[in-house]
Amino acid sequence: MLELGVIADDLTGGMMVASLLEGEGVPCPLVTSTRGLAELDGDAEAVVIGRKIRLLPPEEAIADARRSAEALLAKRAKRIYYKYSALFMSTEKGNIGPVAEDLMHLTGADHVLFCPTWRGATVYLGRLFVNDRMLHESGASRDPATPMTNSNLLEVLQAQSRVKVGLLPLRVLRSVEPAAEEFLAEQVRDGTSFFIADAIENEDVARIAELAAGSPLSTGADTLPIYLARNWRQGRETTEPVRLLPPAPGYEVVLSGSCSPNTNRQIAAFEQRHPLFRVDLLQAAGDPNTADRIVDWAADRLEHGPVGIATTTDPNGVERAQAVLGRQGAADLAESLLGRVTGRLHGLGARKFVVAGGETSGKVIDTLGIDRLRVSSFDYLGGGYCHAAGKDPISLVTKAGGAGGEDFFDAALRRMREADAVARKQEG
């Protein structure tokens, strides 16, 4: 029986949760579809299904998440966890509210807690803060796909939901037990089903985990599953964190579709040491041979070291592309182009991929036909280091746009090279 089944609305977020749970001693593979559940390891206590549903139309996202939830329940998962961005990244229509509402009905939960707190993201009085700024003052307000211009999560969630949204305030959360339990029960009787939970410190998240422990459904970002696991693992043995995964001999490629300020800095640092093909989406939109040109360029360089391909650009570049192609059109073109390039570079012998951007990571993994991944324990690579086993193994390090230090791409490549070197030593 699975203790926890996680449905992640993007792949990098799902991988982060899997790596954090691995760090807690919880065996937690990641699958990219319900098919991957068929051969789930018998010792798995949790599993993450990493999907790409954040930007889907709500009805499609609901159907996708429901299929995942039904498959997890068929595996006798005790709890379902719907994982979304700590920045509550969503469109005006969803998909956080619509998906959570459908999962609530499916699981029979009478209320759902929402806990996006993770690292620099905290919630107070229902307002989301990113470090010392409110959400609408942060870089998330300029996200090309999901601009977050309202810091009041009650308003954001209510606009997406048919059920009543309320607040679990910090003063109640920190009150002597059972004040929070009684507060929630009273609010549920009065018709409230969704609760944005205030949380500033880890102790607050630990308390939310206690409140959610008996519920068949909870939601949030990356932190809450850690404390859910600590609740059910009390008294159990823990395993050593996994740092190195099996080898994947082959060429090295960096692919970047994220346009976050952090990724822009990382790409600039990578470009100082390695060849990089910067894709101009406006030019690519009028040139059907762009993928051919990229692959021809890379083919001459792969054997000499890592190459990079990026649609990453600064805010002005994003605005120019969106002005002509539309917000979704620009995103779709970038994703499609990087997907086509991925398949062809794999055909040339690339087996190590570092990928920036949640949507881009999902596209790359889909293109490579991967449906199950082993994930390493969380560390400075941000939980994105993973491996697809088989006759033709592939290793990847994925990352969300804002994650990682300036040398992230080189650090990720070094880790995968180290895995190859250790394997060669063991074989010799």
XYZ file of C-alpha atoms in Angstrom:
428
model
C 0.000 0.000 0.000
C 1.305 3.436 -0.936
C 1.405 5.993 1.841
C 1.305 8.911 -0.600
C 0.483 9.431 -4.258
C 1.558 12.814 -5.612
C 0.064 14.413 -8.722
C 2.359 17.233 -9.860
C 1.165 19.857 -12.315
C 4.591 20.043 -13.920
C 7.542 17.700 -14.166
C 10.245 19.687 -12.392
C 7.985 20.273 -9.413
C 7.159 16.593 -9.247
C 10.823 15.674 -9.393
C 11.562 18.068 -6.555
C 9.011 16.366 -4.312
C 10.354 12.911 -5.200
C 13.902 13.974 -4.359
C 12.850 15.555 -1.066
C 11.027 12.370 -0.073
C 14.063 10.297 -1.055
C 16.052 12.528 1.289
C 13.636 11.566 4.062
C 14.339 7.899 3.418
C 11.099 7.391 1.495
C 11.547 5.292 -1.662
C 9.758 7.452 -4.227
C 10.082 6.878 -7.973
C 8.667 9.356 -10.466
C 6.496 8.299 -13.369
C 5.273 10.466 -16.196
C 2.023 8.620 -16.857
C -0.255 6.080 -15.258
C 1.467 3.420 -17.396
C 4.567 3.864 -15.297
C 2.683 2.666 -12.218
C 2.344 -0.838 -13.648
C 5.864 -1.896 -12.637
C 6.139 0.106 -9.440
C 8.750 -1.211 -7.010
C 7.292 -3.159 -4.132
C 9.281 -1.124 -1.606
C 7.977 2.243 -2.823
C 6.219 4.118 -0.024
C 5.306 7.019 -2.292
C 5.170 7.786 -5.976
C 4.999 10.996 -7.964
C 3.135 11.289 -11.238
C 4.691 14.242 -13.033
C 2.273 15.746 -15.532
C 2.030 18.882 -17.685
C -1.368 20.203 -16.687
C -0.638 23.684 -15.367
C -1.461 25.412 -18.646
C -4.068 23.043 -20.042
C -7.675 24.176 -20.418
C -9.368 23.424 -17.071
C -11.524 20.586 -18.367
C -8.461 18.829 -19.812
C -6.446 19.343 -16.635
C -9.301 17.934 -14.547
C -9.577 14.829 -16.711
C -5.807 14.295 -16.660
C -5.527 14.651 -12.885
C -8.531 12.407 -12.332
C -6.943 9.619 -14.378
C -3.821 9.897 -12.244
C -5.802 9.929 -9.010
C -7.898 6.927 -10.008
C -4.741 4.985 -10.873
C -3.190 5.900 -7.520
C -6.298 4.870 -5.637
C -6.274 1.583 -7.536
C -2.754 1.129 -6.122
C -4.324 1.645 -2.687
C -2.677 5.003 -2.043
C -3.707 6.214 1.420
C -3.343 9.883 0.531
C -3.394 11.987 -2.620
C -1.286 15.131 -2.779
C -1.841 17.691 -5.536
C 1.428 19.537 -6.045
C 1.646 22.990 -7.660
C 4.125 25.849 -7.677
C 5.045 27.630 -4.447
C 4.177 30.806 -6.352
C 0.659 29.451 -6.994
C 1.349 29.728 -10.716
C -1.956 29.429 -12.533
C -4.113 31.169 -15.084
C -7.258 33.110 -14.255
C -9.365 30.006 -14.961
C -7.150 27.512 -13.135
C -5.968 24.945 -12.857
C -5.359 24.786 -9.124
C -8.973 25.359 -8.089
C -10.726 23.189 -10.701
C -8.379 20.229 -10.234
C -8.501 20.382 -6.443
C -12.287 20.549 -6.518
C -12.575 17.456 -8.690
C -10.064 15.535 -6.562
C -11.971 16.521 -3.441
C -15.141 14.933 -4.820
C -13.250 11.851 -6.046
C -11.512 11.168 -2.727
C -14.490 12.085 -0.539
C -12.598 14.775 1.381
C -14.880 17.308 3.063
C -12.276 20.084 2.886
C -8.859 20.742 1.379
C -5.854 22.596 2.797
C -3.660 24.657 0.446
C -0.066 25.104 1.634
C 2.238 26.686 -0.994
C 4.911 27.573 1.589
C 8.382 26.530 0.389
C 11.712 28.159 1.084
C 11.330 31.883 0.344
C 7.594 31.605 -0.333
C 5.471 32.180 2.774
C 1.804 32.937 3.419
C 0.429 35.386 5.978
C -3.183 36.539 6.189
C -3.706 34.676 2.946
C -1.134 36.819 1.124
C 1.808 35.149 -0.584
C 5.236 36.650 0.010
C 8.385 35.859 -1.976
C 11.205 36.590 0.437
C 10.589 40.228 1.414
C 8.213 41.058 -1.452
C 4.596 40.312 -2.072
C 3.842 37.983 -4.962
C 2.600 40.739 -7.259
C 5.864 42.652 -6.704
C 8.061 39.659 -7.550
C 9.309 38.354 -10.867
C 6.304 36.011 -10.966
C 4.169 38.992 -11.963
C 6.010 39.030 -15.298
C 5.890 35.316 -16.012
C 5.101 34.931 -19.735
C 2.562 32.121 -19.239
C 1.115 32.669 -15.764
C 1.672 36.261 -14.620
C 0.815 36.397 -10.893
C -0.412 39.930 -10.293
C -2.515 39.329 -7.168
C -0.873 38.350 -3.864
C -4.197 37.556 -2.172
C -4.469 33.792 -2.619
C -8.031 33.705 -1.326
C -9.060 35.925 -4.230
C -6.923 34.012 -6.726
C -8.308 30.635 -5.663
C -11.902 31.828 -5.322
C -11.846 33.160 -8.883
C -10.992 29.626 -10.076
C -13.343 27.707 -7.792
C -17.033 27.044 -7.379
C -16.707 26.092 -3.708
C -16.215 28.617 -0.917
C -12.619 29.551 -0.095
C -11.555 30.477 3.427
C -8.412 31.143 5.458
C -6.697 29.107 8.155
C -4.983 32.046 9.882
C -1.634 31.830 11.603
C -3.053 32.770 15.018
C -5.396 29.764 14.859
C -2.769 27.432 13.439
C -0.407 28.263 16.298
C -3.060 28.065 18.994
C -3.080 25.264 21.521
C -4.592 22.057 20.145
C -7.327 21.380 19.183
C -8.123 24.993 18.254
C -7.260 24.548 14.561
C -9.240 21.297 14.299
C -12.279 22.935 15.870
C -11.915 26.008 13.654
C -11.812 23.915 10.478
C -14.768 21.781 11.550
C -16.860 24.873 12.242
C -15.927 26.503 8.943
C -16.733 23.306 7.034
C -20.154 23.177 8.691
C -20.688 26.763 7.517
C -19.958 25.762 3.916
C -16.246 26.432 3.413
C -14.378 23.689 1.545
C -11.029 25.213 0.561
C -8.604 26.753 3.061
C -5.522 28.806 2.254
C -3.212 27.987 5.172
C -0.953 30.648 6.608
C 2.577 29.351 7.193
C 5.824 31.198 7.788
C 8.095 28.748 9.601
C 8.696 25.038 9.137
C 6.892 24.469 12.412
C 3.775 25.919 10.810
C 4.017 23.457 7.925
C 4.543 20.623 10.400
C 1.295 21.624 12.121
C -0.534 21.725 8.774
C 0.772 18.208 8.093
C -0.773 17.070 11.387
C -4.100 18.572 10.329
C -3.878 16.918 6.912
C -2.591 13.537 8.105
C -6.022 11.931 8.244
C -7.374 13.517 5.084
C -7.412 11.631 1.767
C -6.400 14.830 -0.062
C -4.095 17.754 0.571
C -2.378 20.248 -1.706
C 0.588 22.555 -1.807
C 4.154 23.057 -2.867
C 7.284 21.123 -1.967
C 7.505 21.353 1.829
C 4.298 19.738 3.076
C 5.061 16.191 1.785
C 8.235 16.167 3.900
C 6.197 16.611 7.067
C 3.495 14.216 5.944
C 6.255 11.625 5.541
C 7.723 12.376 8.944
C 4.315 11.687 10.451
C 3.842 8.264 8.881
C 7.501 7.241 9.173
C 7.796 7.644 12.930
C 9.748 4.655 14.212
C 10.791 3.385 10.778
C 14.358 2.914 9.604
C 15.791 5.446 7.175
C 18.073 4.781 4.211
C 21.160 6.663 3.094
C 20.469 9.503 0.627
C 21.257 8.612 -2.983
C 23.791 11.010 -4.505
C 24.928 9.182 -7.663
C 22.632 7.368 -10.063
C 23.647 4.777 -12.682
C 25.743 5.905 -15.662
C 24.476 7.096 -19.038
C 27.454 7.205 -21.433
C 26.930 9.627 -24.288
C 27.068 13.237 -25.414
C 25.979 16.171 -23.216
C 23.297 18.721 -24.064
C 21.844 21.716 -22.224
C 18.324 22.761 -23.245
C 16.687 25.885 -21.877
C 13.154 27.130 -22.419
C 12.900 29.141 -19.215
C 13.081 32.933 -19.453
C 13.458 33.655 -15.740
C 16.130 36.174 -14.685
C 18.013 33.374 -12.931
C 18.061 31.164 -16.022
C 19.240 34.105 -18.098
C 22.222 34.466 -15.745
C 22.920 30.738 -15.852
C 22.786 30.628 -19.643
C 25.158 33.593 -19.854
C 27.616 31.795 -17.547
C 27.362 28.582 -19.587
C 27.935 30.502 -22.825
C 31.269 31.808 -21.555
C 32.645 28.249 -21.458
C 30.667 26.259 -24.035
C 29.026 26.714 -27.450
C 25.437 27.925 -27.239
C 22.817 28.280 -29.974
C 20.420 31.090 -29.050
C 17.085 30.632 -30.803
C 15.258 33.757 -31.974
C 11.605 32.693 -31.904
C 10.515 35.412 -34.331
C 13.080 34.228 -36.851
C 12.231 30.578 -36.156
C 8.528 31.245 -36.762
C 9.331 32.141 -40.354
C 11.981 29.487 -40.944
C 10.755 25.866 -41.104
C 14.367 24.712 -41.258
C 15.367 26.083 -37.847
C 15.541 22.634 -36.220
C 17.761 21.396 -39.070
C 20.131 24.323 -38.608
C 20.372 23.728 -34.858
C 21.057 20.019 -35.244
C 23.664 20.600 -37.966
C 25.358 23.155 -35.723
C 25.341 20.787 -32.727
C 26.497 17.729 -34.683
C 29.866 19.358 -35.393
C 30.415 20.154 -31.699
C 28.952 17.327 -29.601
C 32.071 15.173 -29.532
C 34.131 18.075 -28.153
C 31.984 18.691 -25.066
C 28.579 19.980 -23.989
C 26.478 22.156 -26.277
C 23.553 24.352 -25.345
C 20.349 25.317 -27.167
C 18.211 28.032 -25.626
C 15.043 29.928 -26.393
C 15.822 31.856 -23.211
C 15.703 35.618 -23.569
C 15.274 38.737 -21.455
C 11.885 40.396 -20.696
C 12.152 42.624 -23.759
C 12.737 39.608 -25.976
C 9.762 37.834 -24.416
C 7.545 40.845 -25.084
C 8.647 41.096 -28.711
C 7.948 37.425 -29.367
C 4.581 37.520 -27.622
C 3.541 40.677 -29.451
C 3.803 38.823 -32.761
C 3.146 35.189 -31.817
C 0.884 35.633 -28.803
C 1.697 34.381 -25.324
C 0.658 30.795 -25.985
C 1.970 30.815 -29.544
C 5.458 31.786 -28.402
C 5.435 29.146 -25.665
C 4.177 26.438 -28.023
C 6.792 27.261 -30.667
C 9.652 27.148 -28.146
C 8.451 23.864 -26.689
C 7.898 22.237 -30.082
C 11.275 23.333 -31.406
C 13.222 22.110 -28.372
C 11.306 18.843 -28.471
C 12.200 18.181 -32.107
C 15.832 19.050 -31.472
C 15.935 16.742 -28.445
C 14.839 13.718 -30.445
C 17.393 14.286 -33.149
C 20.255 14.957 -30.732
C 19.401 11.726 -28.957
C 19.685 10.027 -32.323
C 23.204 11.471 -32.627
C 24.217 9.950 -29.283
C 23.247 12.489 -26.612
C 22.468 10.687 -23.342
C 22.987 13.416 -20.745
C 20.519 16.295 -20.727
C 20.288 19.345 -18.487
C 16.938 21.057 -18.970
C 15.702 24.415 -17.661
C 11.973 25.074 -17.383
C 9.110 22.903 -16.207
C 7.238 22.813 -19.502
C 10.471 22.266 -21.429
C 11.467 19.405 -19.111
C 8.136 17.722 -19.677
C 8.499 18.042 -23.437
C 12.041 16.646 -23.407
C 11.083 13.632 -21.308
C 8.006 12.983 -23.448
C 10.125 13.190 -26.598
C 12.607 10.690 -25.188
C 9.775 8.280 -24.452
C 10.545 8.069 -20.730
C 7.718 6.989 -18.431
C 9.619 6.106 -15.253
C 12.567 7.752 -13.502
C 14.723 7.072 -10.499
C 15.365 10.331 -8.643
C 18.338 11.219 -6.461
C 18.051 12.773 -3.016
C 17.664 16.530 -2.828
C 20.863 18.598 -2.766
C 22.361 21.652 -4.478
C 21.090 20.439 -7.858
C 17.600 21.198 -6.601
C 16.200 17.691 -6.829
C 16.274 17.425 -10.606
C 18.915 14.730 -11.067
C 17.251 11.576 -12.376
C 17.897 8.465 -14.454
C 15.922 6.363 -16.908
C 17.192 2.791 -16.853
C 17.086 0.269 -19.686
C 19.192 -0.966 -22.566
C 19.831 2.643 -23.607
C 20.023 4.590 -20.318
C 19.540 8.351 -20.140
C 20.393 10.741 -17.314
C 18.847 14.161 -16.861
C 19.009 17.111 -14.526
C 15.935 19.310 -14.744
C 15.282 22.588 -13.001
C 12.583 25.160 -12.556
C 13.367 28.602 -13.925
C 14.311 30.284 -10.668
C 16.306 27.399 -9.199
C 20.040 26.893 -8.920
C 23.236 28.874 -8.715
C 25.008 30.617 -11.558
C 27.078 27.534 -12.466
C 24.100 25.170 -12.326
C 24.530 23.748 -15.824
C 28.192 22.851 -15.355
C 27.531 21.476 -11.860
C 24.800 19.221 -13.258
C 27.042 17.949 -16.044
C 29.847 17.228 -13.560
C 27.507 15.098 -11.449
C 26.494 12.938 -14.403
C 30.126 12.585 -15.514
C 31.026 11.506 -11.997
C 28.402 8.764 -12.173
C 29.971 7.507 -15.402
C 33.469 7.592 -13.886
C 32.438 5.661 -10.765
C 30.744 3.014 -12.919
C 33.841 2.621 -15.101
C 36.009 2.247 -12.003
C 33.720 -0.402 -10.574
C 33.693 -2.306 -13.846
C 37.504 -2.111 -14.105
